[in-house]
CSV table of C-alpha atoms in Angstrom, one decimal:
chain,number,residue,atom,x,y,z
A,40,UNK,CA,4.8,-26.0,-11.1
A,41,UNK,CA,5.7,-27.0,-7.8
A,42,UNK,CA,3.5,-26.8,-5.3
A,43,UNK,CA,3.1,-23.4,-4.4
A,44,UNK,CA,4.5,-22.6,-0.3
A,45,UNK,CA,1.5,-21.3,2.2
A,46,UNK,CA,2.3,-18.0,3.9
A,47,UNK,CA,2.1,-15.1,5.5
A,48,UNK,CA,2.6,-10.8,5.2
A,49,UNK,CA,4.9,-11.3,8.5
A,50,UNK,CA,3.2,-7.6,11.5
A,51,UNK,CA,4.5,-7.7,14.7
A,52,UNK,CA,1.6,-9.9,15.5
A,53,UNK,CA,2.6,-12.8,13.8
A,54,UNK,CA,4.6,-14.2,16.2
A,55,UNK,CA,1.9,-15.5,17.8
A,56,UNK,CA,0.7,-16.8,15.2
A,57,UNK,CA,3.6,-18.1,14.1
A,58,UNK,CA,4.0,-19.5,18.1
A,59,UNK,CA,0.5,-21.3,17.5
A,60,UNK,CA,0.8,-22.5,13.8
A,61,UNK,CA,4.3,-22.4,12.8
A,62,UNK,CA,4.2,-25.4,11.4
A,63,UNK,CA,1.2,-24.4,8.6
A,64,UNK,CA,3.6,-21.0,7.5
A,65,UNK,CA,6.6,-22.2,4.6
A,66,UNK,CA,7.2,-18.5,3.8
A,67,UNK,CA,7.1,-15.2,5.7
A,68,UNK,CA,6.5,-12.0,3.1
A,69,UNK,CA,7.9,-9.0,5.2
A,70,UNK,CA,7.7,-5.5,4.0
A,71,UNK,CA,11.5,-3.6,4.8
A,72,UNK,CA,9.3,0.1,5.1
A,73,UNK,CA,8.0,-2.0,8.9
A,74,UNK,CA,10.9,-2.1,9.6
A,75,UNK,CA,13.2,1.2,9.5
A,76,UNK,CA,12.4,4.9,10.8
A,77,UNK,CA,11.8,7.3,7.8
A,78,UNK,CA,12.8,10.6,8.6
A,79,UNK,CA,11.9,11.1,5.3
A,80,UNK,CA,13.3,13.6,2.2
A,81,UNK,CA,15.0,16.4,3.1
A,82,UNK,CA,17.1,14.6,6.6
A,83,UNK,CA,20.7,15.0,5.4
A,84,UNK,CA,23.1,12.1,3.6
A,85,UNK,CA,22.6,8.6,5.3
A,86,UNK,CA,20.4,9.7,7.9
A,87,UNK,CA,17.0,9.8,6.4
A,88,UNK,CA,16.8,6.1,7.1
A,89,UNK,CA,17.2,4.4,10.6
A,90,UNK,CA,17.1,0.2,11.1
A,91,UNK,CA,15.2,-0.8,13.5
A,92,UNK,CA,16.7,-3.5,15.6
A,93,UNK,CA,14.9,-5.3,17.4
A,94,UNK,CA,11.8,-6.3,15.1
A,95,UNK,CA,14.9,-6.9,12.6
A,96,UNK,CA,16.5,-9.2,14.5
A,97,UNK,CA,12.9,-11.2,15.7
A,98,UNK,CA,12.7,-11.3,11.8
A,99,UNK,CA,14.9,-12.7,11.4
A,100,UNK,CA,14.3,-15.6,13.9
A,101,UNK,CA,11.1,-16.4,12.8
A,102,UNK,CA,12.1,-17.0,9.0
A,103,UNK,CA,14.7,-19.7,10.1
A,104,UNK,CA,14.1,-22.9,7.8
A,105,UNK,CA,11.8,-20.6,5.9
A,106,UNK,CA,11.1,-18.8,2.8
A,107,UNK,CA,11.6,-14.5,3.0
A,108,UNK,CA,10.4,-12.5,0.3
A,109,UNK,CA,10.6,-8.4,0.8
A,110,UNK,CA,7.1,-6.8,-0.1
A,111,UNK,CA,7.6,-2.8,-0.3
A,112,UNK,CA,4.5,-0.1,0.4
A,113,UNK,CA,6.2,3.4,-0.2
A,114,UNK,CA,8.2,3.1,-3.9
A,115,UNK,CA,5.3,3.8,-5.6
A,116,UNK,CA,7.5,2.9,-8.8
A,117,UNK,CA,4.6,4.6,-11.2
A,118,UNK,CA,5.6,8.2,-10.1
A,119,UNK,CA,5.9,10.8,-13.0
A,120,UNK,CA,9.9,11.3,-10.4
A,121,UNK,CA,12.3,9.5,-10.2
A,122,UNK,CA,13.2,6.6,-8.7
A,123,UNK,CA,14.4,7.1,-4.8
A,124,UNK,CA,17.3,5.2,-4.9
A,125,UNK,CA,17.4,6.9,-0.6
A,126,UNK,CA,14.9,4.0,-0.1
A,127,UNK,CA,15.6,1.3,-2.6
A,128,UNK,CA,19.4,1.5,-1.0
A,129,UNK,CA,17.0,0.7,1.7
A,130,UNK,CA,15.8,-2.0,1.5
A,131,UNK,CA,18.7,-3.4,-0.1
A,132,UNK,CA,20.6,-3.2,3.5
A,133,UNK,CA,17.1,-4.8,4.8
A,134,UNK,CA,17.2,-7.2,1.7
A,135,UNK,CA,20.7,-7.9,3.2
A,136,UNK,CA,20.4,-7.4,6.3
A,137,UNK,CA,17.6,-10.3,6.1
A,138,UNK,CA,19.8,-12.8,4.6
A,139,UNK,CA,18.1,-11.9,0.8
A,140,UNK,CA,14.8,-12.1,-0.4
A,141,UNK,CA,13.5,-14.5,-2.3
A,142,UNK,CA,12.1,-12.6,-4.2
A,143,UNK,CA,10.5,-8.7,-3.5
A,144,UNK,CA,7.1,-7.5,-4.7
A,145,UNK,CA,5.5,-3.7,-5.1
A,146,UNK,CA,2.3,-1.5,-5.3
A,147,UNK,CA,0.7,-1.2,-9.1
A,148,UNK,CA,-0.5,2.2,-7.5
A,149,UNK,CA,0.6,5.0,-6.9
A,150,UNK,CA,1.4,7.3,-3.8
A,151,UNK,CA,3.7,9.6,-4.4
A,152,UNK,CA,4.1,13.3,-6.7
A,153,UNK,CA,6.2,15.7,-6.4
A,154,UNK,CA,4.4,18.0,-4.5
A,155,UNK,CA,1.9,16.1,-2.6
A,156,UNK,CA,1.3,12.1,-1.2
A,157,UNK,CA,-1.2,10.2,0.2
A,158,UNK,CA,-0.2,8.0,3.4
A,159,UNK,CA,-0.2,4.8,3.3
A,160,UNK,CA,-0.8,3.0,5.4
A,161,UNK,CA,-0.6,-0.7,4.1
A,162,UNK,CA,-1.4,0.4,1.6
A,163,UNK,CA,-4.6,1.9,2.6
A,164,UNK,CA,-5.7,4.2,-0.7
A,165,UNK,CA,-3.7,4.0,-3.7
A,166,UNK,CA,-3.9,5.9,-6.5
A,167,UNK,CA,-5.2,4.5,-9.7
A,168,UNK,CA,-2.9,4.5,-12.4
A,169,UNK,CA,-3.5,5.3,-16.2
A,170,UNK,CA,-2.6,2.5,-17.3
A,171,UNK,CA,-0.9,2.9,-21.4
A,172,UNK,CA,2.2,3.7,-22.9
A,173,UNK,CA,3.6,6.3,-21.1
A,174,UNK,CA,3.3,4.7,-18.4
A,175,UNK,CA,5.1,1.1,-19.1
A,176,UNK,CA,8.0,3.9,-20.8
A,177,UNK,CA,8.1,5.4,-16.9
A,178,UNK,CA,8.3,1.8,-15.2
A,179,UNK,CA,10.9,-0.2,-17.9
A,180,UNK,CA,13.9,2.1,-16.1
A,181,UNK,CA,13.1,2.2,-12.4
A,182,UNK,CA,11.6,-2.2,-13.0
A,183,UNK,CA,15.1,-2.6,-13.8
A,184,UNK,CA,16.6,-0.6,-11.4
A,185,UNK,CA,15.4,-2.1,-8.7
A,186,UNK,CA,15.9,-6.1,-9.6
A,187,UNK,CA,18.8,-5.1,-10.8
A,188,UNK,CA,19.5,-3.6,-7.2
A,189,UNK,CA,18.0,-6.4,-5.2
A,190,UNK,CA,19.0,-9.5,-7.6
A,191,UNK,CA,16.1,-11.3,-7.5
A,192,UNK,CA,13.2,-11.9,-8.8
A,193,UNK,CA,10.7,-8.8,-8.7
A,194,UNK,CA,6.5,-8.6,-8.6
A,195,UNK,CA,3.9,-5.8,-9.4
A,196,UNK,CA,0.3,-6.7,-7.7
A,197,UNK,CA,-3.4,-5.6,-8.8
A,198,UNK,CA,-3.9,-2.6,-7.3
A,199,UNK,CA,-7.0,-2.1,-5.4
A,200,UNK,CA,-9.7,1.3,-5.5
A,201,UNK,CA,-12.5,3.6,-4.7
A,202,UNK,CA,-12.7,5.4,-8.1
A,203,UNK,CA,-12.2,3.5,-11.3
A,204,UNK,CA,-10.5,5.5,-14.0
A,205,UNK,CA,-12.8,5.3,-17.9
A,206,UNK,CA,-10.4,6.0,-20.5
A,207,UNK,CA,-7.6,4.1,-20.4
A,208,UNK,CA,-5.4,3.2,-23.2
A,209,UNK,CA,-5.5,-0.2,-21.6
A,210,UNK,CA,-7.1,-1.6,-18.9
A,211,UNK,CA,-5.0,-3.4,-15.5
A,212,UNK,CA,-4.2,-7.6,-17.0
A,213,UNK,CA,-3.3,-6.2,-20.2
A,214,UNK,CA,-0.9,-4.0,-18.1
A,215,UNK,CA,0.5,-6.4,-16.4
A,216,UNK,CA,1.0,-8.5,-19.4
A,217,UNK,CA,2.2,-6.4,-20.8
A,218,UNK,CA,5.3,-5.7,-17.9
A,219,UNK,CA,5.3,-9.4,-18.0
A,220,UNK,CA,5.9,-10.6,-21.9
A,221,UNK,CA,8.7,-7.8,-21.3
A,222,UNK,CA,10.9,-9.2,-19.0
A,223,UNK,CA,10.5,-6.5,-16.8
A,224,UNK,CA,8.2,-8.2,-14.1
A,225,UNK,CA,6.0,-11.1,-12.5
A,226,UNK,CA,2.5,-10.4,-11.2
A,227,UNK,CA,1.3,-10.8,-7.7
A,228,UNK,CA,-1.9,-10.8,-8.6
A,229,UNK,CA,-4.3,-9.7,-5.0
A,230,UNK,CA,-7.8,-11.7,-5.0
A,231,UNK,CA,-9.0,-9.9,-3.1
A,232,UNK,CA,-8.4,-6.3,-4.7
A,233,UNK,CA,-10.4,-8.5,-7.1
A,234,UNK,CA,-13.1,-8.0,-5.2
A,235,UNK,CA,-12.6,-4.2,-3.8
A,236,UNK,CA,-12.6,-3.4,-7.2
A,237,UNK,CA,-15.4,-4.9,-8.8
A,238,UNK,CA,-17.5,-4.3,-5.7
A,239,UNK,CA,-16.5,-0.5,-5.9
A,240,UNK,CA,-17.9,0.3,-10.1
A,241,UNK,CA,-14.5,-1.6,-11.0
A,242,UNK,CA,-13.8,-4.2,-13.7
A,243,UNK,CA,-15.7,-7.7,-12.5
A,244,UNK,CA,-13.4,-9.7,-11.8
A,245,UNK,CA,-14.0,-13.3,-13.9
A,246,UNK,CA,-13.5,-10.7,-16.8
A,247,UNK,CA,-10.4,-9.2,-15.1
A,248,UNK,CA,-8.9,-13.2,-14.9
A,249,UNK,CA,-10.3,-14.0,-18.2
A,250,UNK,CA,-7.3,-11.4,-18.9
A,251,UNK,CA,-4.8,-11.9,-17.5
A,252,UNK,CA,-1.4,-13.8,-18.7
A,253,UNK,CA,-2.4,-17.0,-15.9
A,254,UNK,CA,1.4,-17.5,-16.7
A,255,UNK,CA,2.6,-14.1,-15.3
A,256,UNK,CA,1.5,-14.9,-12.3
A,257,UNK,CA,4.0,-15.7,-9.5
A,258,UNK,CA,2.7,-14.8,-6.0
A,259,UNK,CA,-0.9,-14.6,-5.0
A,260,UNK,CA,-2.2,-12.4,-2.5
A,261,UNK,CA,-5.7,-13.7,-0.2
A,262,UNK,CA,-7.4,-10.5,2.4
A,263,UNK,CA,-11.2,-10.0,3.6
A,264,UNK,CA,-12.4,-6.4,3.9
A,265,UNK,CA,-15.3,-4.7,4.8
A,266,UNK,CA,-17.9,-2.6,4.1
A,267,UNK,CA,-17.3,1.9,4.9
A,268,UNK,CA,-19.8,4.3,4.4
A,269,UNK,CA,-21.3,2.6,1.5
A,270,UNK,CA,-17.8,1.1,-0.1
A,271,UNK,CA,-16.3,-1.6,-0.1
A,272,UNK,CA,-13.0,-1.4,1.2
A,273,UNK,CA,-9.8,-3.6,1.0
A,274,UNK,CA,-9.1,-3.6,5.4
A,275,UNK,CA,-7.7,-6.5,5.5
A,276,UNK,CA,-9.7,-7.0,8.6
A,277,UNK,CA,-11.4,-10.0,8.3
A,278,UNK,CA,-10.4,-13.9,6.6
A,279,UNK,CA,-10.5,-14.3,2.9
A,280,UNK,CA,-14.3,-14.1,1.5
A,281,UNK,CA,-16.5,-17.2,0.3
A,282,UNK,CA,-16.1,-15.8,-3.2
A,283,UNK,CA,-12.5,-14.8,-3.3
A,284,UNK,CA,-11.8,-19.3,-2.0
A,285,UNK,CA,-14.1,-19.4,-5.5
A,286,UNK,CA,-11.8,-17.4,-7.8
A,287,UNK,CA,-8.6,-19.2,-6.4
A,288,UNK,CA,-10.0,-22.5,-7.0
A,289,UNK,CA,-10.6,-21.9,-9.9
A,290,UNK,CA,-7.7,-19.6,-11.3
A,291,UNK,CA,-4.9,-21.3,-9.3
A,292,UNK,CA,-4.2,-24.4,-10.7
A,293,UNK,CA,-4.3,-23.1,-14.1
A,294,UNK,CA,-0.6,-20.1,-12.8
A,295,UNK,CA,1.8,-22.5,-13.7
A,296,UNK,CA,4.5,-20.2,-12.3
A,297,UNK,CA,2.3,-19.4,-9.1
A,298,UNK,CA,5.8,-19.6,-6.7
A,299,UNK,CA,3.4,-18.3,-3.1
A,300,UNK,CA,0.0,-18.1,-1.7
A,301,UNK,CA,0.1,-15.8,1.5
A,302,UNK,CA,-2.1,-13.8,3.4
A,303,UNK,CA,-2.8,-10.7,4.5
A,304,UNK,CA,-3.8,-8.9,8.1
A,305,UNK,CA,-4.2,-5.6,9.5
A,306,UNK,CA,-2.8,-6.8,12.4
A,307,UNK,CA,-4.7,-3.9,14.4
A,308,UNK,CA,-7.9,-6.5,13.9
A,309,UNK,CA,-5.4,-9.7,15.1
A,310,UNK,CA,-7.3,-10.8,18.6
A,311,UNK,CA,-10.9,-10.2,16.4
A,312,UNK,CA,-10.0,-12.7,14.0
A,313,UNK,CA,-8.3,-14.4,16.6
A,314,UNK,CA,-5.6,-16.5,16.1
A,315,UNK,CA,-7.6,-20.3,15.7
A,316,UNK,CA,-9.1,-18.6,12.6
A,317,UNK,CA,-6.5,-18.2,11.5
A,318,UNK,CA,-4.7,-21.3,11.6
A,319,UNK,CA,-8.3,-22.6,10.5
A,320,UNK,CA,-6.9,-20.4,7.6
A,321,UNK,CA,-3.7,-21.5,7.3
A,322,UNK,CA,-4.5,-25.3,7.0
A,323,UNK,CA,-7.0,-23.9,4.4
A,324,UNK,CA,-4.9,-22.4,2.0
A,325,UNK,CA,-2.9,-25.8,2.0
A,326,UNK,CA,-5.3,-27.5,1.3
A,327,UNK,CA,-5.6,-25.6,-2.2
A,328,UNK,CA,-1.9,-25.0,-2.5
A,329,UNK,CA,-2.2,-28.8,-3.2
A,330,UNK,CA,-5.5,-28.7,-4.9
A,331,UNK,CA,-2.9,-26.3,-7.8
A,332,UNK,CA,0.3,-28.8,-7.2
A,333,UNK,CA,-2.6,-32.2,-7.6
A,334,UNK,CA,-4.1,-30.3,-11.0
A,335,UNK,CA,-0.7,-29.6,-12.0
A,336,UNK,CA,0.6,-33.5,-12.3
A,337,UNK,CA,-2.6,-34.9,-13.7
A,338,UNK,CA,-1.9,-31.8,-16.4
A,339,UNK,CA,1.8,-33.2,-17.0
A,340,UNK,CA,0.1,-37.2,-17.5
A,341,UNK,CA,-2.3,-36.3,-19.9
B,211,UNK,CA,1.1,15.4,-19.0
B,212,UNK,CA,1.5,12.5,-17.2
B,213,UNK,CA,3.1,14.0,-14.1
B,214,UNK,CA,0.7,16.6,-13.7
B,215,UNK,CA,-1.9,14.6,-14.6
B,216,UNK,CA,-0.3,12.1,-11.0
B,217,UNK,CA,-0.3,15.9,-9.2
B,218,UNK,CA,-4.3,16.8,-9.2
B,219,UNK,CA,-5.3,13.5,-9.4
B,220,UNK,CA,-3.4,13.6,-5.7
B,221,UNK,CA,-4.5,17.2,-4.8
B,222,UNK,CA,-7.9,16.7,-5.7
B,223,UNK,CA,-7.7,13.3,-3.2
B,224,UNK,CA,-6.4,15.6,-0.3
B,225,UNK,CA,-8.3,17.8,-0.6
B,226,UNK,CA,-12.5,18.1,-1.0
B,227,UNK,CA,-12.7,21.7,-1.5
B,228,UNK,CA,-11.0,20.5,-4.8
B,229,UNK,CA,-13.5,18.0,-5.5
B,230,UNK,CA,-16.0,20.4,-5.0
B,231,UNK,CA,-14.8,23.3,-7.7
B,232,UNK,CA,-13.7,20.9,-10.0
B,233,UNK,CA,-17.5,19.9,-9.7
B,234,UNK,CA,-18.8,22.8,-10.3
B,235,UNK,CA,-16.7,24.2,-12.8
B,236,UNK,CA,-15.1,22.3,-15.6
B,237,UNK,CA,-12.8,25.0,-16.1
B,238,UNK,CA,-10.9,24.8,-12.9
B,239,UNK,CA,-8.1,22.2,-14.1
B,240,UNK,CA,-6.8,24.7,-16.9
B,241,UNK,CA,-4.4,27.2,-16.0
B,242,UNK,CA,-3.0,24.1,-12.2
B,243,UNK,CA,-2.3,21.5,-14.7
B,244,UNK,CA,-1.2,21.1,-18.0
B,245,UNK,CA,-3.2,18.1,-19.1
B,246,UNK,CA,-4.6,15.9,-22.2
B,247,UNK,CA,-8.0,16.2,-22.9
B,248,UNK,CA,-8.4,12.0,-22.5
B,249,UNK,CA,-6.5,13.3,-18.6
B,250,UNK,CA,-9.0,16.0,-18.0
B,251,UNK,CA,-12.3,14.1,-18.9
B,252,UNK,CA,-11.1,10.7,-17.2
B,253,UNK,CA,-10.6,13.6,-13.8
B,254,UNK,CA,-13.8,15.4,-14.0
B,255,UNK,CA,-15.3,11.7,-13.9
B,256,UNK,CA,-13.5,10.5,-11.1
B,257,UNK,CA,-14.5,13.9,-9.3
B,258,UNK,CA,-18.7,13.0,-10.1
B,259,UNK,CA,-18.1,9.7,-8.6
B,260,UNK,CA,-19.4,8.9,-5.6
B,261,UNK,CA,-15.9,7.1,-4.7
B,262,UNK,CA,-14.1,10.2,-4.1
B,263,UNK,CA,-15.3,11.5,-1.6
B,264,UNK,CA,-15.1,7.8,-0.4
B,265,UNK,CA,-11.3,8.7,-1.2
B,266,UNK,CA,-11.1,12.2,-0.1
B,267,UNK,CA,-12.2,10.4,3.6
B,268,UNK,CA,-9.6,7.9,4.0
B,269,UNK,CA,-7.0,10.5,3.1
B,270,UNK,CA,-8.5,12.1,6.4
B,271,UNK,CA,-8.3,9.2,8.5
B,272,UNK,CA,-5.3,8.4,7.3
B,273,UNK,CA,-3.4,11.5,8.4
B,274,UNK,CA,-5.0,11.8,11.2
B,275,UNK,CA,-4.3,8.5,12.4
B,276,UNK,CA,-1.3,9.7,13.8
B,277,UNK,CA,-2.9,12.9,15.4
B,278,UNK,CA,-5.1,10.9,17.2
B,279,UNK,CA,-3.1,8.6,19.1
B,280,UNK,CA,-1.0,11.0,20.4
B,281,UNK,CA,-3.2,14.0,20.6
B,282,UNK,CA,-6.3,12.8,22.5
B,283,UNK,CA,-6.4,15.3,24.9
B,284,UNK,CA,-5.4,18.1,22.1
B,285,UNK,CA,-7.8,17.9,19.7
B,286,UNK,CA,-10.7,16.8,22.4
B,287,UNK,CA,-10.0,20.8,23.7
B,288,UNK,CA,-9.7,21.8,19.2
B,289,UNK,CA,-13.3,20.8,19.1
B,290,UNK,CA,-15.2,23.1,16.6
B,291,UNK,CA,-11.9,24.6,15.5
B,292,UNK,CA,-10.2,21.2,14.4
B,293,UNK,CA,-11.5,20.6,11.0
B,294,UNK,CA,-10.4,24.8,9.3
B,295,UNK,CA,-7.0,23.7,11.3
B,296,UNK,CA,-6.7,20.2,10.0
B,297,UNK,CA,-7.7,21.5,6.5
B,298,UNK,CA,-4.5,24.3,6.9
B,299,UNK,CA,-2.1,21.7,8.8
B,300,UNK,CA,-2.4,19.6,5.8
B,301,UNK,CA,-2.5,22.3,3.1
B,302,UNK,CA,1.2,23.9,4.1
B,303,UNK,CA,2.3,20.1,4.3
B,304,UNK,CA,1.5,18.6,1.8
B,305,UNK,CA,3.2,15.5,2.0
B,306,UNK,CA,2.2,13.5,5.5
B,307,UNK,CA,5.6,12.3,7.1
B,308,UNK,CA,6.1,8.8,7.8
B,309,UNK,CA,7.8,8.1,10.7
B,310,UNK,CA,4.7,9.3,13.6
B,311,UNK,CA,5.9,10.5,15.7
B,312,UNK,CA,8.3,12.5,13.8
B,313,UNK,CA,4.4,14.0,12.2
B,314,UNK,CA,2.4,14.6,15.5
B,315,UNK,CA,5.8,16.0,17.0
B,316,UNK,CA,5.8,18.3,13.4
B,317,UNK,CA,2.2,19.1,14.0
B,318,UNK,CA,2.5,19.4,18.1
B,319,UNK,CA,5.0,22.0,17.0
B,320,UNK,CA,2.6,24.3,13.9
B,321,UNK,CA,0.1,24.4,16.5
B,322,UNK,CA,2.1,25.8,19.1
B,323,UNK,CA,2.6,29.0,16.7
B,324,UNK,CA,-1.2,29.0,15.7
B,325,UNK,CA,-2.3,32.3,17.8
B,326,UNK,CA,-5.8,32.9,19.8
B,327,UNK,CA,-6.2,28.9,20.6
B,328,UNK,CA,-7.9,28.3,24.0
B,329,UNK,CA,-5.4,27.8,27.2
B,330,UNK,CA,-7.0,23.8,27.7
B,331,UNK,CA,-6.1,23.4,24.2
B,332,UNK,CA,-2.2,24.7,25.1
B,333,UNK,CA,-2.0,22.9,28.7
B,334,UNK,CA,-3.3,19.7,26.9
B,335,UNK,CA,-1.0,20.2,23.9
B,336,UNK,CA,2.1,20.6,26.7
B,337,UNK,CA,1.5,17.7,28.2
B,338,UNK,CA,1.3,15.9,24.6
B,339,UNK,CA,4.0,17.3,22.7
B,340,UNK,CA,6.2,16.8,25.1
B,341,UNK,CA,5.2,12.5,25.3
B,342,UNK,CA,5.3,13.0,21.9
B,343,UNK,CA,8.8,14.2,22.0
B,344,UNK,CA,10.0,11.7,24.8
B,345,UNK,CA,8.3,8.4,22.9
B,346,UNK,CA,10.5,9.1,20.0
B,347,UNK,CA,13.9,10.4,21.6
B,348,UNK,CA,12.6,7.0,22.7
B,349,UNK,CA,12.3,4.9,19.0
B,350,UNK,CA,15.6,5.7,18.0
B,351,UNK,CA,17.8,4.4,20.4
B,352,UNK,CA,17.7,1.3,19.6
B,353,UNK,CA,18.9,1.9,15.8
B,354,UNK,CA,21.4,2.1,13.2
B,355,UNK,CA,21.3,4.5,9.3
B,356,UNK,CA,20.8,2.6,7.1
B,357,UNK,CA,20.2,5.4,4.0
């Protein structure tokens, strides 16, 4: 494993952080959904998506000299309906405009069904997927199609839920392992989502990490959340909690294919978190990346 | 069955009344969706889980967000009518529009067409809907079609 890079999920306040601590940010992850206006599925052909020129130009400038990845919010790949080809075409257009994503990730959540949808402002309310062979069969052709269209490595991110589903055919780590074993995609491991699920009655994070094939993990998300109406929410409103750092130091040095550690915060909390605290978070991430590289050097030497 | 399971999951999250109906009567699902016995048990467990109320609340908060930003005075003027009107709007438009200004414009026009609104609502709505339409037009000036 080369030393994983340290980066940020880009949002409209990221330029202020980059101006303050740009030297600490080695990669940026762009959300195509934030760079266009979507006029909906009923829009005339060729008129559904309109790219916003100014935000794209600003991102292009900040991505200069950095690795750039893509992170999608709305493709809803596990939905039992055909792939949204127009959306994929729009992602591809943004990918092309930005010079090509080094990798592209999506969520292992459900956001859209044929006759309904759940609002997905930064993946705040993804619905759980019932993991099993049927879901695998549904995802396979879509993952191949998306990877082929974008021409880069594809990752799927573990989700966060308020309502764990019982009686699933397989648990989420086994599902992610199967996707990796079948060569369909890698894993974007969101460590904070493990905390959210553990706090809300889902699988304990330690057990999840024991079951997950760490060779599948290529990117890790760090983030923070808060308590809301008796539940713990993935609000991206704080720095990474201590317990998530503990998991990161325990597990990440053993992820041999890890290429990136990315911090996510919601832009509306930028002032509350503060630019200095965000810079300190990036410094902590660099220390973690160094620990990963040192562990690997030790393993290689022995 | 997978499609019906997902459809039921989305519709339950969008509608607390459906959750209450299912909690009260497990047969509520039959006739509406084609589900395996396991999927039925999963949905029953889901609506009985404390987290489902939170998911329903978050759904409503997220759908309300663009309207709360763009129709602050209108929603305030609706007062006690707000909850029932929002439920009716969301029943008619199960897909939230991804564009905040278009979702707001759609809601504003839908509300304008409702009979028997208080005069204070009409005044606030006319002003705020005009603002939404101007903002929508402005937002599209520096854009290009990509798909």
